[in-house]
Amino acid sequence: MTMKRKAKKLPASKSAEEVENSDPSSHGEEEEDEEELPTPSKATKTEDHASEESVPRPQKLSKGELYKPPTAEELHQLKEAESLFHCNLLKMQMEELLKEVVLSERRKRLVDSFIMKIKALLQNVPQTREVELNDHSWISEGVKVPFLWVPKTTKGKFHMAPPASVSLVGSYPLGTCTKPSVSVDLSVIMPPAVLHPKDVLNQRYPRKRALYLAGLAQHLRSSPEIGTLRYSCLHGNRLRPLLLLTPPGKDSNSLTVKIHVYPPPGFFKPSLFHPKRNNVRTHWYTGLEAPQPDAVGPPTPHYNSSLLGDVLPKAHLQFLSAISAQCSAFGEAVALLKVWLRQRQLDRGAGCFSGFVGSMLVAYLLSSHRVSNSMTAYQLLRNSLHFLASTDLTKNGITLAKNPDSKAPTLHEFHSTFQVVFVDPSGYLNLCADMTANTYKQVQNEASLSLQFWDDPTVDGFQALLMTPKPLIRTCDHVFQLHGLVKLQASCKKLNLLGELMDHGGDYVLTALPFILSLLQLGLGKRIHLLTHSLTADPEWSVDSEPPKHKDQTPLSFGLLLNPEHSSSVLERGPPADSPEAAEFRQLWGPRAELRRFQDGAITEAVLWGGSSACQKRLVPREIITHLLQLHADIPESCVRYVGGLFDDVIKIGRRSCSTGEEESLKVVQSFDDLSRKLWQLEDLPLSITSVQAAHPALRYTQVFPPVPQKLDYSFFEQDKQSRALVPHKDKPCPVFIPPLQVICHMEGSGKWPHERLAIRHVKAAFHIRLGELLRKQHMYTCSTTPTHVDVYKDGLIFRIQVAYHREPQVLRESIGPDGLLRYRDNEEAQALEMETLHRPYLTSTLHGLQQQHPSFGVTCRLAKRWLAAQLFSDEVDEDAADLLVASLFLQPVPFTPPSSPQVGFLRFLHLLSSFDWKNCPLVVNFNSQLTASDYVEIKNNFIASRESLPVMFIATPKDKKVSIWTKQGPSVQMLQRLIVVASESLRVLEAQLLDPSQNQDVRVALRPPLDMYDVLIHLNPKYVPLLDQAVDPPHITFSRGTVPGSAPSTRGLLPVIDFNPVSLYLAELRDAFGHLALFFCDPYGGTVIAVLWKPQAFKAQPFKTSQMSARCVEVSGDEAHSLPNVEAILEDFRIMGDALVRKVEPRMENWVV
Amino acid sequence: MKMAPSAKKHAEQSWVIPGGFTVLPLKYSSDSVSQHSLYVKEHRVRAEKTTSRPLDRTLFVLNIPPYCSEEIIKDLFSTFGKVQSVELREKPGTTESSDLKLSKYFRPALTKGFSVGYVVFTSPSGVKAAKSHPRDIPLIVSTENHPVKVGIQKWIQQYRQSLINPEKLQAAVDTFMQGYDQKKEEESERQKEAEEDDEGWVKVTRGVRGSKARPHSEMANQRALQKEDKKRKRKELLNFYTWQHRQTQREHIAELRRKFEEDKQRIAVLRAQRKFRPY
């Protein structure tokens, strides 16, 4: 009999390749870098082989090299590194990063040559005859005007003419242009003849500019020198359209040229654009005759600044060039700041903190002498962040204008019209005109967060600061989206925002946004730390299509950083009924506000939100948001897509209940506390108890499905008369599963304890008998005793008390050597015992403490473990290791804040799994900040020195710096790789789903494992799967499990069936019998399929050996006997061993042949 | 299953493979479609002196499926002759005698996988009969008269058996502890006697009980060495002489250099892995 694999379909080999490919850095930016770097596929492969063989180990310097006299320069370098950075590492890392983002010489040549070509082309723009502004007939059919022509009427004439001049502006000439998405700004100056000085009024100039762009597009369209031609607009401002050009052929992805059309310098006076001036007349905009013909109307600051922005680019470039010439590190500092902003998604879209604002900020710091010209890029970045963190530009704006002329607006005037104020060198333009206060608060928050961990030597600052992307969905605890943006038009009406709408050129989304934000900020109040919103992405459209409407923009996303103390409170207590603020309160909350009398006697206004269980209370912010939006902005609830509790469904307790188990967990812990008190008070024990410790996930709030007490129907069971216990009935479905909750009970040390392993076991058994007797006598609990533990039936739960003697592990390690010396040798038995009686109770109490600090810890663990189990990894990553992984997210969240909702915690868990570099880094879980910086170094050094012998997934804790006891058993390399692949895929699917309103929301997609790669599927009979209700997709049929409604008795009663789960018994037998031939996977929570994967090496013919004949058959060739697995018989054994439980054994012959 | 070409000729005969094992086919029940093969051979280990496995009457059996308990094997092999005892083990080899004396509550749990067995017949003829069993007549494990409990039924039975009467357990513990105390007493008696030399002199020592009586442990040795090390270090003066000061400075620079070198290495590795691409 021979067995051959059709194809290598093992997850191991498959996932190894995928891991390489899924490395995000190897995508995207490859093609243009052939010169500088070896091709990515080769690089990763060779590197992979190399690092597989040799884990990095520092090269040893020879003695002579170490002790030679230092040169002055070297001394200086070493000292600088020591004092400025924690180590050279950060400095070198930043240098490496800069090398990655700055433009290569090759790319610069490419840009220069392309710009030359465009310049030449632009000189030949043909002249056209003069027409009315509204007459677009001169533009050919294939080109549209990039402007929303509302209202239709416009005065003025237009004709096409060659540009007055073409020049580079922006980051490229300044040298601060960075990869990726290299964009080069090209300014095209309109000839003065086209313009009229009064064009600033009523969108005439923006319209002429759009027409001029359309003219340019028409001219450039036919040229073979140009690859693609698209329209966009600057930072989402629809009044400022752009033309995007890319080179033809293979270079098309490597650069984009943005054509800005500007008026001739000095054509418009800056004073025309004073923020208090009106440049859009109401009667023109509305089309209605104004009551007073001379009325000027409300000021149009945003309109003004968007026009003013066109007047000044040249001046800005000159200003920045002058600064840059003085400070050598300016360019690098701006590049680092840009990377920092980009990772936080702050650098693009409407009202963004763009790279340009960033460079202006650095220039401000330099010109105001807050930083010196001789500082390094590292110091400049740090000072910039420090400035951002400590300065509130929403209150104390800053200006770059040295001595502004008298007509220029004052800072006070700026503050009264804009939310964020940063004035440019001319004194007229607010660089942050479109930024909302919330965006600035987000920048500020990010900056202060970055500074917090910058100096923390226990954090990999570089990774957190510059390398970790922070998408909204993984940053904020709750996220919601407004889709159907057309509804915002109604909000503008409701909020009475006609003036603002005019100011924004009819963009009702941007108009309504600040008002919605301040409304929600007011309503959410103390419940949140921060309210952020996504910046509307710059739309791009092809030159032959009409510009997209405002309503077609991507939906607005908002993020909440919750304050866990207040976020889920159901009561909003307002001011006393007779105070003047009461009216305001009533106005804000509308009909929901009501008078309430409190226990302290006060009668105040209050709002009471619904929600009884913890998972409902978590969604109180949603109620508030939908209520306020409906009430004040006319946005119906159907337009709000709230992403905050979508995963709750997965861990719901029971089919009909609305609780996600927090309440049940609490009850279990309370019951344990009571038991512990009773144990302490037990009298008549021969030795006293020194500690009672919990050692089960349910006792630290992290059990996926915490046990729920059930009242039992005795007639469902058989009874064992002798021990007064229930026994499962063989003809009935498997009874309800009652898990035993381990409790470790340490007894005091005494001379009475024997000093021999067997005797200790017997003494412990005697203790168990005694404990059982005493609990029965003194507290009426039903107990069941075995040599290794005593089970106590209390409050419908089973506590499994194990007596421990602290010297037992030592006794197990003792042996007498041949030389008569007493020696201690570590062995598995002792380790297992220590794990059970020492480490696990300690971990349980530590994690229990963590739950007290972070209320969402437990639920996050449960979600994480539910996912692991559903994806069939629960035997690879055990409960304790999974809890540790989640704990690391709470203890070292940088660059994020600790998760305050299970959802974001779970997403970060998936991200941690998929992105952590297990090969080169230890994951340190620093409980109670017990580990210091030197401990970290020690852990890291230890780790590097003995990488090969350590578990693939290495987790260090304060009690366990060298061994990683919780991941010793697994996962294996192959399983870890598969885990990484599955995690990143799940994360991708989930994030896409959560952010895309058009997708059906079914988070269970990420919990359904792909089964097609397994070799054999064993289908189980649901009747005998006791946890069937916990399945990801519970089947419609239900079985009676021997329970009746009602609450379980707190004492007395027959002993229920404990820990009887045929599925786990079957799995244990399968692994015992065939573990050497195959791997078995099953979802312990209601899974009805066991997936089997053959181990490839077991199917090679082996010589006959008496010790390795299990489940094998012999093949004789000549004088030699070889053995091979007896597959047919094994498949039949699967069925025989799981008699009644197994419904069908399905060998998937497409994966393998016999 | 692909049979060797000579299979048909020897259909009525036993099949002996190189290595001296006879192949006995085994089916779970008569309607099973596939079969396992037991490999049997007479037990022949010269070094072994245990009386429980007499050399001429013991059959060594390999590859016993998990659903075969000792009783079932006894039943199966009774067709070859009267079976005296059956011993199932995870791996071939001798048993530790200490485990056998324990009460059933404290015996280590049996493995649930495939096992090897030692079947002891009352007479040597049983071994011979087993070895000449024809290859095409499989042994049947579960018959109508003797159904074998597997799956759910077996687990329920196991559960029932796991319920223990505390009194019986207490009795087992008591017996063991009595024996243990007795053994300890005897030991200390013996030790006392041993110390009395031929002429009746007794050497007076600190104590006789437990570990204290033993001369040294490894740990104690190490601790003594460490203590001495500490003592020496305390006596030393640091940065007292100029040359010492200079030495410290030199060490500091060397340390910085070493770190620098380490960091460079790390960076090189990270660069090789392209870890500096921010997006």
PDB file of N, CA, C and O in Angstrom, chain A residues 967-984:
ATOM      1  N   THR A 967       3.611  29.117  26.237  1.00  0.00           N
ATOM      2  CA  THR A 967       3.573  28.754  24.812  1.00  0.00           C
ATOM      3  C   THR A 967       4.531  27.623  24.488  1.00  0.00           C
ATOM      4  O   THR A 967       4.856  27.397  23.337  1.00  0.00           O
ATOM      5  N   LYS A 968       4.990  26.928  25.546  1.00  0.00           N
ATOM      6  CA  LYS A 968       5.923  25.832  25.313  1.00  0.00           C
ATOM      7  C   LYS A 968       5.311  24.720  24.467  1.00  0.00           C
ATOM      8  O   LYS A 968       5.964  24.139  23.613  1.00  0.00           O
ATOM      9  N   GLN A 969       4.033  24.449  24.719  1.00  0.00           N
ATOM     10  CA  GLN A 969       3.376  23.315  24.049  1.00  0.00           C
ATOM     11  C   GLN A 969       2.997  23.646  22.609  1.00  0.00           C
ATOM     12  O   GLN A 969       2.725  22.779  21.822  1.00  0.00           O
ATOM     13  N   GLY A 970       2.933  24.863  22.288  1.00  0.00           N
ATOM     14  CA  GLY A 970       2.506  25.222  20.935  1.00  0.00           C
ATOM     15  C   GLY A 970       2.296  26.694  20.874  1.00  0.00           C
ATOM     16  O   GLY A 970       2.400  27.369  21.881  1.00  0.00           O
ATOM     17  N   PRO A 971       2.047  27.236  19.744  1.00  0.00           N
ATOM     18  CA  PRO A 971       1.926  26.575  18.460  1.00  0.00           C
ATOM     19  C   PRO A 971       3.284  26.211  17.844  1.00  0.00           C
ATOM     20  O   PRO A 971       4.300  26.759  18.236  1.00  0.00           O
ATOM     21  N   SER A 972       3.240  25.313  16.909  1.00  0.00           N
ATOM     22  CA  SER A 972       4.443  24.957  16.171  1.00  0.00           C
ATOM     23  C   SER A 972       4.676  26.007  15.089  1.00  0.00           C
ATOM     24  O   SER A 972       3.822  26.853  14.845  1.00  0.00           O
ATOM     25  N   VAL A 973       5.834  25.935  14.440  1.00  0.00           N
ATOM     26  CA  VAL A 973       6.149  26.931  13.411  1.00  0.00           C
ATOM     27  C   VAL A 973       5.065  26.958  12.340  1.00  0.00           C
ATOM     28  O   VAL A 973       4.556  28.007  11.960  1.00  0.00           O
ATOM     29  N   GLN A 974       4.686  25.769  11.877  1.00  0.00           N
ATOM     30  CA  GLN A 974       3.711  25.705  10.794  1.00  0.00           C
ATOM     31  C   GLN A 974       2.381  26.288  11.232  1.00  0.00           C
ATOM     32  O   GLN A 974       1.740  27.037  10.509  1.00  0.00           O
ATOM     33  N   MET A 975       1.964  25.915  12.465  1.00  0.00           N
ATOM     34  CA  MET A 975       0.665  26.392  12.913  1.00  0.00           C
ATOM     35  C   MET A 975       0.699  27.888  13.136  1.00  0.00           C
ATOM     36  O   MET A 975      -0.281  28.584  12.897  1.00  0.00           O
ATOM     37  N   LEU A 976       1.826  28.411  13.615  1.00  0.00           N
ATOM     38  CA  LEU A 976       1.914  29.854  13.824  1.00  0.00           C
ATOM     39  C   LEU A 976       1.801  30.582  12.486  1.00  0.00           C
ATOM     40  O   LEU A 976       1.123  31.590  12.367  1.00  0.00           O
ATOM     41  N   GLN A 977       2.466  30.020  11.491  1.00  0.00           N
ATOM     42  CA  GLN A 977       2.393  30.664  10.182  1.00  0.00           C
ATOM     43  C   GLN A 977       0.965  30.666   9.658  1.00  0.00           C
ATOM     44  O   GLN A 977       0.480  31.657   9.134  1.00  0.00           O
ATOM     45  N   ARG A 978       0.307  29.550   9.870  1.00  0.00           N
ATOM     46  CA  ARG A 978      -1.082  29.478   9.419  1.00  0.00           C
ATOM     47  C   ARG A 978      -1.931  30.470  10.208  1.00  0.00           C
ATOM     48  O   ARG A 978      -2.800  31.147   9.667  1.00  0.00           O
ATOM     49  N   LEU A 979      -1.656  30.544  11.500  1.00  0.00           N
ATOM     50  CA  LEU A 979      -2.384  31.473  12.361  1.00  0.00           C
ATOM     51  C   LEU A 979      -2.232  32.899  11.851  1.00  0.00           C
ATOM     52  O   LEU A 979      -3.194  33.663  11.790  1.00  0.00           O
ATOM     53  N   ILE A 980      -1.016  33.249  11.477  1.00  0.00           N
ATOM     54  CA  ILE A 980      -0.747  34.604  10.980  1.00  0.00           C
ATOM     55  C   ILE A 980      -1.550  34.866   9.712  1.00  0.00           C
ATOM     56  O   ILE A 980      -2.189  35.910   9.571  1.00  0.00           O
ATOM     57  N   VAL A 981      -1.549  33.882   8.830  1.00  0.00           N
ATOM     58  CA  VAL A 981      -2.280  34.055   7.569  1.00  0.00           C
ATOM     59  C   VAL A 981      -3.773  34.232   7.831  1.00  0.00           C
ATOM     60  O   VAL A 981      -4.409  35.164   7.321  1.00  0.00           O
ATOM     61  N   VAL A 982      -4.312  33.349   8.672  1.00  0.00           N
ATOM     62  CA  VAL A 982      -5.757  33.403   8.924  1.00  0.00           C
ATOM     63  C   VAL A 982      -6.119  34.701   9.635  1.00  0.00           C
ATOM     64  O   VAL A 982      -7.134  35.335   9.333  1.00  0.00           O
ATOM     65  N   ALA A 983      -5.257  35.120  10.571  1.00  0.00           N
ATOM     66  CA  ALA A 983      -5.560  36.349  11.313  1.00  0.00           C
ATOM     67  C   ALA A 983      -5.569  37.548  10.380  1.00  0.00           C
ATOM     68  O   ALA A 983      -6.470  38.391  10.449  1.00  0.00           O
ATOM     69  N   SER A 984      -4.588  37.622   9.488  1.00  0.00           N
ATOM     70  CA  SER A 984      -4.552  38.819   8.649  1.00  0.00           C
ATOM     71  C   SER A 984      -5.712  38.805   7.665  1.00  0.00           C
ATOM     72  O   SER A 984      -6.281  39.846   7.348  1.00  0.00           O
TER      73      SER A 984
END
